[in-house]
Amino acid sequence: MFGTVVIGIGIAGSVRIRDLLNPLPSSPAEHLKLLGFVSRRSLGDVHKVKQISLQEALDNKEVHSAIISTDNCNHNETVRMFLEAGKHVLVEYPLALSAKAAHELWELAEQKGRILHVEHIELLTEEYKQLKKEVAGKELVKGTLHFTGGPLDEERSGFPAFSGIARLTWLVDLFGDLTVTSATREEQKERNYSRMTAHFQTANKRPLTWIEERAPGMKRDKAINFCFKSGCLESLPEAPRSHVGLFMQDLILFAKKLSGQVSKEELAAEKRRILLCLDLAEEIKMHCEWPTKICS
């Protein structure tokens, strides 16, 4: 059994507690034992799970792993503390709000011989799995992925290239290595409106565009327009929901890694994809903040 604690009891953290208390029968998740949770708020017990201090979680030898569900701005520091304490870590995306910090965290995990798992539930949706099947084997001509949603507090969530890294992960997972060619950011602070547009080239020099657009009342949605030599995909495929929740699927994958059921090749490929996306996010941010310097 792997003694586990949950750090942060927002929406994701609460779901993590629920799933740890009710793991999928006969799945690797049954090997995770919830020992407590950490919160900045004084909550007492939640679902009969005791609240403990951060220091207790770090010092307790029976705690083998931590699930980090805090604000994005705290991921780097919290992940680092638990890795340094010799714990395995599952963290909600993004791993950190800078590429440099992310690379350092992965180096630390490897030095300590610990699993560092970054949640990417958007890759686990049935909608995405069906999209990947439809894209497989087709030769891209050009494509656009446009996300819309309500505004975020960037102090807590980070620059849009980091807070929206799930969409960037879609593009890298679907089309391989990408190169940033340009990126811009439009803000209307009086309306709390933000639009980030990033342009890429694939390894075959095909153009891709990623847009993150947010404003009050804006519907959370993803729109695609992927054109291939064989035709265009202009809407996401319909797919039934899995009977296993997305966070539970992610928890099972984490437990498989802890149990040594994921190959070194799979772990290496996942690490490469995650760090590549964070490197791209950093470059997009630089283009948006210092366009003259980047282009000169």
PDB file of C-alpha atoms in Angstrom:
ATOM      1  CA  MET A   1       0.000   0.000   0.000  1.00  0.00           C
ATOM      2  CA  PHE A   2       1.128   3.547  -0.759  1.00  0.00           C
ATOM      3  CA  GLY A   3       0.174   6.004   1.961  1.00  0.00           C
ATOM      4  CA  THR A   4      -1.145   9.100   0.193  1.00  0.00           C
ATOM      5  CA  VAL A   5      -2.092  12.660   1.112  1.00  0.00           C
ATOM      6  CA  VAL A   6      -4.053  15.255  -0.883  1.00  0.00           C
ATOM      7  CA  ILE A   7      -2.735  18.818  -0.854  1.00  0.00           C
ATOM      8  CA  GLY A   8      -5.414  21.420  -1.591  1.00  0.00           C
ATOM      9  CA  ILE A   9      -9.156  20.869  -1.235  1.00  0.00           C
ATOM     10  CA  GLY A  10     -10.705  22.782  -4.111  1.00  0.00           C
ATOM     11  CA  ILE A  11     -12.793  21.083  -6.798  1.00  0.00           C
ATOM     12  CA  ALA A  12      -9.989  18.791  -8.011  1.00  0.00           C
ATOM     13  CA  GLY A  13      -8.752  17.996  -4.509  1.00  0.00           C
ATOM     14  CA  SER A  14     -12.251  17.056  -3.357  1.00  0.00           C
ATOM     15  CA  VAL A  15     -12.628  14.709  -6.332  1.00  0.00           C
ATOM     16  CA  ARG A  16      -9.250  13.167  -5.493  1.00  0.00           C
ATOM     17  CA  ILE A  17     -10.425  12.438  -1.949  1.00  0.00           C
ATOM     18  CA  ARG A  18     -13.636  10.892  -3.270  1.00  0.00           C
ATOM     19  CA  ASP A  19     -11.749   8.660  -5.704  1.00  0.00           C
ATOM     20  CA  LEU A  20      -9.163   7.580  -3.143  1.00  0.00           C
ATOM     21  CA  LEU A  21     -11.958   6.585  -0.759  1.00  0.00           C
ATOM     22  CA  ASN A  22     -13.811   4.716  -3.524  1.00  0.00           C
ATOM     23  CA  PRO A  23     -11.189   3.264  -5.894  1.00  0.00           C
ATOM     24  CA  LEU A  24     -12.258   1.271  -8.921  1.00  0.00           C
ATOM     25  CA  PRO A  25     -12.517  -2.341  -7.713  1.00  0.00           C
ATOM     26  CA  SER A  26      -9.594  -4.578  -8.679  1.00  0.00           C
ATOM     27  CA  SER A  27      -7.663  -1.608 -10.099  1.00  0.00           C
ATOM     28  CA  PRO A  28      -4.176  -0.428  -9.074  1.00  0.00           C
ATOM     29  CA  ALA A  29      -5.860   2.540  -7.370  1.00  0.00           C
ATOM     30  CA  GLU A  30      -6.774   0.156  -4.558  1.00  0.00           C
ATOM     31  CA  HIS A  31      -3.093   0.240  -3.567  1.00  0.00           C
ATOM     32  CA  LEU A  32      -3.333   3.923  -2.588  1.00  0.00           C
ATOM     33  CA  LYS A  33      -4.316   4.509   1.045  1.00  0.00           C
ATOM     34  CA  LEU A  34      -5.561   7.993   1.928  1.00  0.00           C
ATOM     35  CA  LEU A  35      -3.917   9.135   5.173  1.00  0.00           C
ATOM     36  CA  GLY A  36      -5.061  12.740   5.311  1.00  0.00           C
ATOM     37  CA  PHE A  37      -5.344  16.057   3.521  1.00  0.00           C
ATOM     38  CA  VAL A  38      -3.718  19.480   3.786  1.00  0.00           C
ATOM     39  CA  SER A  39      -5.593  22.754   3.360  1.00  0.00           C
ATOM     40  CA  ARG A  40      -4.953  26.424   4.120  1.00  0.00           C
ATOM     41  CA  ARG A  41      -8.475  26.514   5.568  1.00  0.00           C
ATOM     42  CA  SER A  42      -9.318  24.898   8.881  1.00  0.00           C
ATOM     43  CA  LEU A  43     -11.793  22.208   7.839  1.00  0.00           C
ATOM     44  CA  GLY A  44     -11.443  19.437  10.401  1.00  0.00           C
ATOM     45  CA  ASP A  45     -12.364  16.028   9.001  1.00  0.00           C
ATOM     46  CA  VAL A  46     -13.751  15.700   5.464  1.00  0.00           C
ATOM     47  CA  HIS A  47     -15.531  12.415   4.687  1.00  0.00           C
ATOM     48  CA  LYS A  48     -13.926  11.089   7.881  1.00  0.00           C
ATOM     49  CA  VAL A  49     -10.481  11.907   6.477  1.00  0.00           C
ATOM     50  CA  LYS A  50      -8.385  13.918   8.908  1.00  0.00           C
ATOM     51  CA  GLN A  51      -6.821  17.257   8.156  1.00  0.00           C
ATOM     52  CA  ILE A  52      -3.091  17.361   8.844  1.00  0.00           C
ATOM     53  CA  SER A  53      -0.460  20.067   8.587  1.00  0.00           C
ATOM     54  CA  LEU A  54       1.880  20.393   5.627  1.00  0.00           C
ATOM     55  CA  GLN A  55       4.836  19.588   7.858  1.00  0.00           C
ATOM     56  CA  GLU A  56       3.113  16.422   9.133  1.00  0.00           C
ATOM     57  CA  ALA A  57       2.581  15.290   5.551  1.00  0.00           C
ATOM     58  CA  LEU A  58       6.239  15.929   4.707  1.00  0.00           C
ATOM     59  CA  ASP A  59       7.629  14.261   7.840  1.00  0.00           C
ATOM     60  CA  ASN A  60       5.369  11.193   8.066  1.00  0.00           C
ATOM     61  CA  LYS A  61       7.288   8.099   6.935  1.00  0.00           C
ATOM     62  CA  GLU A  62       4.000   6.337   6.214  1.00  0.00           C
ATOM     63  CA  VAL A  63       3.212   8.948   3.521  1.00  0.00           C
ATOM     64  CA  HIS A  64       4.735   7.662   0.297  1.00  0.00           C
ATOM     65  CA  SER A  65       2.971   9.918  -2.210  1.00  0.00           C
ATOM     66  CA  ALA A  66       1.261  13.294  -2.454  1.00  0.00           C
ATOM     67  CA  ILE A  67      -1.448  14.537  -4.806  1.00  0.00           C
ATOM     68  CA  ILE A  68      -0.982  18.268  -5.416  1.00  0.00           C
ATOM     69  CA  SER A  69      -4.239  20.100  -6.187  1.00  0.00           C
ATOM     70  CA  THR A  70      -3.285  23.622  -5.166  1.00  0.00           C
ATOM     71  CA  ASP A  71      -3.360  26.822  -7.259  1.00  0.00           C
ATOM     72  CA  ASN A  72      -1.049  26.647 -10.284  1.00  0.00           C
ATOM     73  CA  CYS A  73       1.216  29.335  -8.821  1.00  0.00           C
ATOM     74  CA  ASN A  74       2.012  27.016  -5.894  1.00  0.00           C
ATOM     75  CA  HIS A  75       2.773  23.856  -7.879  1.00  0.00           C
ATOM     76  CA  ASN A  76       6.515  24.411  -8.216  1.00  0.00           C
ATOM     77  CA  GLU A  77       7.164  25.023  -4.520  1.00  0.00           C
ATOM     78  CA  THR A  78       4.843  22.274  -3.271  1.00  0.00           C
ATOM     79  CA  VAL A  79       6.072  19.609  -5.694  1.00  0.00           C
ATOM     80  CA  ARG A  80       9.669  20.476  -4.799  1.00  0.00           C
ATOM     81  CA  MET A  81       9.006  20.106  -1.057  1.00  0.00           C
ATOM     82  CA  PHE A  82       7.476  16.649  -1.423  1.00  0.00           C
ATOM     83  CA  LEU A  83      10.151  15.389  -3.813  1.00  0.00           C
ATOM     84  CA  GLU A  84      12.859  16.612  -1.464  1.00  0.00           C
ATOM     85  CA  ALA A  85      11.071  14.748   1.347  1.00  0.00           C
ATOM     86  CA  GLY A  86      11.338  11.564  -0.741  1.00  0.00           C
ATOM     87  CA  LYS A  87       7.666  11.315  -1.743  1.00  0.00           C
ATOM     88  CA  HIS A  88       6.192  10.372  -5.109  1.00  0.00           C
ATOM     89  CA  VAL A  89       4.094  13.192  -6.578  1.00  0.00           C
ATOM     90  CA  LEU A  90       0.966  13.512  -8.704  1.00  0.00           C
ATOM     91  CA  VAL A  91       0.326  17.144  -9.654  1.00  0.00           C
ATOM     92  CA  GLU A  92      -2.515  18.701 -11.617  1.00  0.00           C
ATOM     93  CA  TYR A  93      -1.315  20.429 -14.794  1.00  0.00           C
ATOM     94  CA  PRO A  94       0.678  22.570 -15.324  1.00  0.00           C
ATOM     95  CA  LEU A  95       3.697  21.169 -13.502  1.00  0.00           C
ATOM     96  CA  ALA A  96       5.072  24.698 -13.068  1.00  0.00           C
ATOM     97  CA  LEU A  97       4.620  28.188 -14.490  1.00  0.00           C
ATOM     98  CA  SER A  98       8.074  28.260 -16.067  1.00  0.00           C
ATOM     99  CA  ALA A  99       9.906  25.759 -18.233  1.00  0.00           C
ATOM    100  CA  LYS A 100      13.083  26.156 -16.185  1.00  0.00           C
ATOM    101  CA  ALA A 101      11.305  25.215 -12.958  1.00  0.00           C
ATOM    102  CA  ALA A 102       9.673  22.215 -14.640  1.00  0.00           C
ATOM    103  CA  HIS A 103      13.005  20.839 -15.897  1.00  0.00           C
ATOM    104  CA  GLU A 104      14.512  21.312 -12.429  1.00  0.00           C
ATOM    105  CA  LEU A 105      11.624  19.431 -10.795  1.00  0.00           C
ATOM    106  CA  TRP A 106      12.037  16.494 -13.163  1.00  0.00           C
ATOM    107  CA  GLU A 107      15.763  16.370 -12.488  1.00  0.00           C
ATOM    108  CA  LEU A 108      15.017  16.367  -8.757  1.00  0.00           C
ATOM    109  CA  ALA A 109      12.513  13.516  -9.127  1.00  0.00           C
ATOM    110  CA  GLU A 110      15.083  11.451 -11.004  1.00  0.00           C
ATOM    111  CA  GLN A 111      17.799  12.215  -8.438  1.00  0.00           C
ATOM    112  CA  LYS A 112      15.452  11.051  -5.681  1.00  0.00           C
ATOM    113  CA  GLY A 113      14.262   8.010  -7.642  1.00  0.00           C
ATOM    114  CA  ARG A 114      10.642   9.108  -7.324  1.00  0.00           C
ATOM    115  CA  ILE A 115       7.683   9.141  -9.691  1.00  0.00           C
ATOM    116  CA  LEU A 116       6.578  12.588 -10.891  1.00  0.00           C
ATOM    117  CA  HIS A 117       3.206  12.305 -12.605  1.00  0.00           C
ATOM    118  CA  VAL A 118       1.512  15.298 -14.256  1.00  0.00           C
ATOM    119  CA  GLU A 119      -2.248  14.930 -14.688  1.00  0.00           C
ATOM    120  CA  HIS A 120      -3.547  15.367 -18.239  1.00  0.00           C
ATOM    121  CA  ILE A 121      -7.189  14.339 -18.032  1.00  0.00           C
ATOM    122  CA  GLU A 122      -8.015  16.016 -21.351  1.00  0.00           C
ATOM    123  CA  LEU A 123      -6.027  13.277 -23.100  1.00  0.00           C
ATOM    124  CA  LEU A 124      -8.246  10.705 -21.371  1.00  0.00           C
ATOM    125  CA  THR A 125     -11.639  11.934 -22.601  1.00  0.00           C
ATOM    126  CA  GLU A 126     -13.486   9.682 -25.028  1.00  0.00           C
ATOM    127  CA  GLU A 127     -13.940  12.737 -27.272  1.00  0.00           C
ATOM    128  CA  TYR A 128     -10.190  13.177 -27.552  1.00  0.00           C
ATOM    129  CA  LYS A 129      -9.499   9.468 -28.018  1.00  0.00           C
ATOM    130  CA  GLN A 130     -11.949   9.444 -30.941  1.00  0.00           C
ATOM    131  CA  LEU A 131     -10.386  12.588 -32.400  1.00  0.00           C
ATOM    132  CA  LYS A 132      -6.940  10.989 -32.259  1.00  0.00           C
ATOM    133  CA  LYS A 133      -8.256   7.959 -34.157  1.00  0.00           C
ATOM    134  CA  GLU A 134      -9.734  10.208 -36.854  1.00  0.00           C
ATOM    135  CA  VAL A 135      -6.496  12.204 -37.234  1.00  0.00           C
ATOM    136  CA  ALA A 136      -4.191   9.162 -37.302  1.00  0.00           C
ATOM    137  CA  GLY A 137      -2.479   8.584 -40.633  1.00  0.00           C
ATOM    138  CA  LYS A 138      -3.781  11.779 -42.255  1.00  0.00           C
ATOM    139  CA  GLU A 139      -1.484  14.380 -43.779  1.00  0.00           C
ATOM    140  CA  LEU A 140      -2.131  17.811 -42.269  1.00  0.00           C
ATOM    141  CA  VAL A 141      -2.412  20.898 -44.485  1.00  0.00           C
ATOM    142  CA  LYS A 142      -3.305  23.401 -41.749  1.00  0.00           C
ATOM    143  CA  GLY A 143      -5.237  23.497 -38.519  1.00  0.00           C
ATOM    144  CA  THR A 144      -6.738  25.606 -35.736  1.00  0.00           C
ATOM    145  CA  LEU A 145      -7.747  24.819 -32.150  1.00  0.00           C
ATOM    146  CA  HIS A 146      -9.803  27.573 -30.502  1.00  0.00           C
ATOM    147  CA  PHE A 147     -10.680  27.420 -26.803  1.00  0.00           C
ATOM    148  CA  THR A 148     -13.131  29.770 -25.098  1.00  0.00           C
ATOM    149  CA  GLY A 149     -14.034  30.113 -21.437  1.00  0.00           C
ATOM    150  CA  GLY A 150     -14.528  32.418 -18.488  1.00  0.00           C
ATOM    151  CA  PRO A 151     -11.726  34.617 -17.154  1.00  0.00           C
ATOM    152  CA  LEU A 152      -8.990  33.303 -14.875  1.00  0.00           C
ATOM    153  CA  ASP A 153      -6.996  34.982 -12.142  1.00  0.00           C
ATOM    154  CA  GLU A 154      -3.577  34.918 -13.790  1.00  0.00           C
ATOM    155  CA  GLU A 155      -1.805  35.567 -10.490  1.00  0.00           C
ATOM    156  CA  ARG A 156      -3.022  32.141  -9.397  1.00  0.00           C
ATOM    157  CA  SER A 157      -3.430  30.316 -12.730  1.00  0.00           C
ATOM    158  CA  GLY A 158      -0.537  31.686 -14.738  1.00  0.00           C
ATOM    159  CA  PHE A 159      -0.093  33.028 -18.266  1.00  0.00           C
ATOM    160  CA  PRO A 160      -2.615  31.504 -20.737  1.00  0.00           C
ATOM    161  CA  ALA A 161       0.033  29.364 -22.444  1.00  0.00           C
ATOM    162  CA  PHE A 162       0.543  27.604 -19.083  1.00  0.00           C
ATOM    163  CA  SER A 163      -3.003  27.604 -17.665  1.00  0.00           C
ATOM    164  CA  GLY A 164      -4.272  26.326 -21.029  1.00  0.00           C
ATOM    165  CA  ILE A 165      -1.501  23.823 -21.587  1.00  0.00           C
ATOM    166  CA  ALA A 166      -4.044  20.994 -21.968  1.00  0.00           C
ATOM    167  CA  ARG A 167      -4.912  22.355 -25.414  1.00  0.00           C
ATOM    168  CA  LEU A 168      -1.255  22.677 -26.378  1.00  0.00           C
ATOM    169  CA  THR A 169      -0.839  19.065 -25.249  1.00  0.00           C
ATOM    170  CA  TRP A 170      -3.611  18.054 -27.660  1.00  0.00           C
ATOM    171  CA  LEU A 171      -1.726  19.632 -30.577  1.00  0.00           C
ATOM    172  CA  VAL A 172       1.623  18.054 -29.677  1.00  0.00           C
ATOM    173  CA  ASP A 173       0.040  14.653 -29.058  1.00  0.00           C
ATOM    174  CA  LEU A 174      -1.842  14.806 -32.374  1.00  0.00           C
ATOM    175  CA  PHE A 175       0.778  16.346 -34.649  1.00  0.00           C
ATOM    176  CA  GLY A 176       4.183  15.781 -33.042  1.00  0.00           C
ATOM    177  CA  ASP A 177       6.955  18.286 -32.398  1.00  0.00           C
ATOM    178  CA  LEU A 178       5.986  21.903 -33.004  1.00  0.00           C
ATOM    179  CA  THR A 179       7.953  25.119 -33.489  1.00  0.00           C
ATOM    180  CA  VAL A 180       6.541  28.487 -32.385  1.00  0.00           C
ATOM    181  CA  THR A 181       6.594  30.950 -35.317  1.00  0.00           C
ATOM    182  CA  SER A 182       4.773  33.845 -33.623  1.00  0.00           C
ATOM    183  CA  ALA A 183       2.382  34.648 -30.785  1.00  0.00           C
ATOM    184  CA  THR A 184       0.298  37.654 -29.741  1.00  0.00           C
ATOM    185  CA  ARG A 185      -1.830  38.639 -26.773  1.00  0.00           C
ATOM    186  CA  GLU A 186      -4.824  40.988 -26.757  1.00  0.00           C
ATOM    187  CA  GLU A 187      -6.228  42.236 -23.458  1.00  0.00           C
ATOM    188  CA  GLN A 188      -9.137  44.538 -22.646  1.00  0.00           C
ATOM    189  CA  LYS A 189      -8.813  44.822 -18.905  1.00  0.00           C
ATOM    190  CA  GLU A 190     -11.959  46.897 -18.480  1.00  0.00           C
ATOM    191  CA  ARG A 191     -13.946  43.974 -19.958  1.00  0.00           C
ATOM    192  CA  ASN A 192     -11.746  41.292 -18.339  1.00  0.00           C
ATOM    193  CA  TYR A 193     -11.200  40.016 -21.889  1.00  0.00           C
ATOM    194  CA  SER A 194      -8.119  38.121 -23.047  1.00  0.00           C
ATOM    195  CA  ARG A 195      -7.154  36.453 -26.325  1.00  0.00           C
ATOM    196  CA  MET A 196      -3.851  34.691 -26.906  1.00  0.00           C
ATOM    197  CA  THR A 197      -3.009  33.475 -30.413  1.00  0.00           C
ATOM    198  CA  ALA A 198      -0.010  31.216 -31.029  1.00  0.00           C
ATOM    199  CA  HIS A 199       1.178  30.090 -34.460  1.00  0.00           C
ATOM    200  CA  PHE A 200       3.253  26.938 -34.976  1.00  0.00           C
ATOM    201  CA  GLN A 201       4.842  24.866 -37.680  1.00  0.00           C
ATOM    202  CA  THR A 202       4.879  21.080 -37.590  1.00  0.00           C
ATOM    203  CA  ALA A 203       8.013  19.107 -38.446  1.00  0.00           C
ATOM    204  CA  ASN A 204       6.614  19.003 -42.018  1.00  0.00           C
ATOM    205  CA  LYS A 205       6.286  22.831 -42.079  1.00  0.00           C
ATOM    206  CA  ARG A 206       2.501  22.758 -41.815  1.00  0.00           C
ATOM    207  CA  PRO A 207       0.839  25.687 -39.999  1.00  0.00           C
ATOM    208  CA  LEU A 208      -1.141  25.249 -36.787  1.00  0.00           C
ATOM    209  CA  THR A 209      -2.891  27.935 -34.741  1.00  0.00           C
ATOM    210  CA  TRP A 210      -3.893  27.788 -31.075  1.00  0.00           C
ATOM    211  CA  ILE A 211      -6.259  30.399 -29.611  1.00  0.00           C
ATOM    212  CA  GLU A 212      -7.150  30.818 -25.922  1.00  0.00           C
ATOM    213  CA  GLU A 213      -9.990  33.333 -25.540  1.00  0.00           C
ATOM    214  CA  ARG A 214     -11.596  34.255 -22.225  1.00  0.00           C
ATOM    215  CA  ALA A 215     -14.217  36.734 -21.065  1.00  0.00           C
ATOM    216  CA  PRO A 216     -17.053  36.909 -18.521  1.00  0.00           C
ATOM    217  CA  GLY A 217     -20.002  34.799 -19.645  1.00  0.00           C
ATOM    218  CA  MET A 218     -18.035  33.172 -22.471  1.00  0.00           C
ATOM    219  CA  LYS A 219     -19.053  29.539 -22.884  1.00  0.00           C
ATOM    220  CA  ARG A 220     -16.404  26.923 -22.126  1.00  0.00           C
ATOM    221  CA  ASP A 221     -15.878  25.241 -25.475  1.00  0.00           C
ATOM    222  CA  LYS A 222     -13.312  23.906 -27.939  1.00  0.00           C
ATOM    223  CA  ALA A 223     -13.602  24.362 -31.698  1.00  0.00           C
ATOM    224  CA  ILE A 224     -11.359  22.692 -34.254  1.00  0.00           C
ATOM    225  CA  ASN A 225     -10.688  23.081 -37.949  1.00  0.00           C
ATOM    226  CA  PHE A 226      -8.073  20.571 -39.068  1.00  0.00           C
ATOM    227  CA  CYS A 227      -7.617  20.345 -42.818  1.00  0.00           C
ATOM    228  CA  PHE A 228      -5.916  17.300 -44.316  1.00  0.00           C
ATOM    229  CA  LYS A 229      -5.165  16.355 -47.905  1.00  0.00           C
ATOM    230  CA  SER A 230      -8.101  13.955 -47.633  1.00  0.00           C
ATOM    231  CA  GLY A 231     -10.577  16.527 -46.244  1.00  0.00           C
ATOM    232  CA  CYS A 232     -11.333  18.645 -43.177  1.00  0.00           C
ATOM    233  CA  LEU A 233     -12.437  17.957 -39.611  1.00  0.00           C
ATOM    234  CA  GLU A 234     -14.546  20.928 -38.537  1.00  0.00           C
ATOM    235  CA  SER A 235     -16.078  19.637 -35.318  1.00  0.00           C
ATOM    236  CA  LEU A 236     -15.082  17.388 -32.467  1.00  0.00           C
ATOM    237  CA  PRO A 237     -16.365  13.820 -32.800  1.00  0.00           C
ATOM    238  CA  GLU A 238     -19.193  12.697 -30.582  1.00  0.00           C
ATOM    239  CA  ALA A 239     -18.270   9.967 -28.148  1.00  0.00           C
ATOM    240  CA  PRO A 240     -20.034   8.408 -25.158  1.00  0.00           C
ATOM    241  CA  ARG A 241     -18.617   9.102 -21.722  1.00  0.00           C
ATOM    242  CA  SER A 242     -16.528   6.412 -20.136  1.00  0.00           C
ATOM    243  CA  HIS A 243     -18.054   4.678 -17.125  1.00  0.00           C
ATOM    244  CA  VAL A 244     -14.755   5.391 -15.339  1.00  0.00           C
ATOM    245  CA  GLY A 245     -14.287   9.064 -14.401  1.00  0.00           C
ATOM    246  CA  LEU A 246     -11.350  11.025 -15.791  1.00  0.00           C
ATOM    247  CA  PHE A 247      -9.711  11.644 -12.424  1.00  0.00           C
ATOM    248  CA  MET A 248     -10.090   7.963 -11.551  1.00  0.00           C
ATOM    249  CA  GLN A 249      -8.411   7.003 -14.833  1.00  0.00           C
ATOM    250  CA  ASP A 250      -5.580   9.364 -13.966  1.00  0.00           C
ATOM    251  CA  LEU A 251      -5.323   7.946 -10.433  1.00  0.00           C
ATOM    252  CA  ILE A 252      -5.081   4.425 -11.844  1.00  0.00           C
ATOM    253  CA  LEU A 253      -2.262   5.514 -14.157  1.00  0.00           C
ATOM    254  CA  PHE A 254      -0.387   7.055 -11.212  1.00  0.00           C
ATOM    255  CA  ALA A 255      -0.833   3.864  -9.195  1.00  0.00           C
ATOM    256  CA  LYS A 256       0.449   1.806 -12.144  1.00  0.00           C
ATOM    257  CA  LYS A 257       3.588   3.930 -12.234  1.00  0.00           C
ATOM    258  CA  LEU A 258       4.123   3.476  -8.499  1.00  0.00           C
ATOM    259  CA  SER A 259       3.747  -0.286  -8.932  1.00  0.00           C
ATOM    260  CA  GLY A 260       6.224  -0.432 -11.823  1.00  0.00           C
ATOM    261  CA  GLN A 261       3.556  -1.347 -14.388  1.00  0.00           C
ATOM    262  CA  VAL A 262       4.505   1.402 -16.876  1.00  0.00           C
ATOM    263  CA  SER A 263       7.539   0.825 -19.102  1.00  0.00           C
ATOM    264  CA  LYS A 264      10.616   3.048 -19.052  1.00  0.00           C
ATOM    265  CA  GLU A 265       9.937   3.865 -22.702  1.00  0.00           C
ATOM    266  CA  GLU A 266       6.408   5.096 -21.924  1.00  0.00           C
ATOM    267  CA  LEU A 267       7.657   7.140 -18.974  1.00  0.00           C
ATOM    268  CA  ALA A 268      10.397   8.717 -21.099  1.00  0.00           C
ATOM    269  CA  ALA A 269       7.977   9.589 -23.924  1.00  0.00           C
ATOM    270  CA  GLU A 270       5.538  11.170 -21.476  1.00  0.00           C
ATOM    271  CA  LYS A 271       8.295  13.191 -19.807  1.00  0.00           C
ATOM    272  CA  ARG A 272       9.496  14.436 -23.199  1.00  0.00           C
ATOM    273  CA  ARG A 273       5.988  15.515 -24.244  1.00  0.00           C
ATOM    274  CA  ILE A 274       5.284  17.322 -20.970  1.00  0.00           C
ATOM    275  CA  LEU A 275       8.575  19.221 -20.968  1.00  0.00           C
ATOM    276  CA  LEU A 276       8.266  20.055 -24.675  1.00  0.00           C
ATOM    277  CA  CYS A 277       4.832  21.591 -24.065  1.00  0.00           C
ATOM    278  CA  LEU A 278       6.195  23.644 -21.171  1.00  0.00           C
ATOM    279  CA  ASP A 279       9.113  24.816 -23.324  1.00  0.00           C
ATOM    280  CA  LEU A 280       6.622  25.878 -26.020  1.00  0.00           C
ATOM    281  CA  ALA A 281       4.444  27.634 -23.427  1.00  0.00           C
ATOM    282  CA  GLU A 282       7.490  29.583 -22.227  1.00  0.00           C
ATOM    283  CA  GLU A 283       8.358  30.596 -25.776  1.00  0.00           C
ATOM    284  CA  ILE A 284       4.786  31.725 -26.466  1.00  0.00           C
ATOM    285  CA  LYS A 285       4.850  33.863 -23.340  1.00  0.00           C
ATOM    286  CA  MET A 286       8.122  35.460 -24.446  1.00  0.00           C
ATOM    287  CA  HIS A 287       6.706  36.263 -27.896  1.00  0.00           C
ATOM    288  CA  CYS A 288       3.659  37.896 -26.314  1.00  0.00           C
ATOM    289  CA  GLU A 289       5.590  39.909 -23.724  1.00  0.00           C
ATOM    290  CA  TRP A 290       8.622  40.957 -25.809  1.00  0.00           C
ATOM    291  CA  PRO A 291       7.582  40.700 -29.487  1.00  0.00           C
ATOM    292  CA  THR A 292      10.191  43.198 -30.728  1.00  0.00           C
ATOM    293  CA  LYS A 293      13.051  41.469 -28.937  1.00  0.00           C
ATOM    294  CA  ILE A 294      11.994  38.011 -30.187  1.00  0.00           C
ATOM    295  CA  CYS A 295      11.638  39.115 -33.790  1.00  0.00           C
ATOM    296  CA  SER A 296      14.838  41.149 -33.998  1.00  0.00           C
TER     297      SER A 296
END
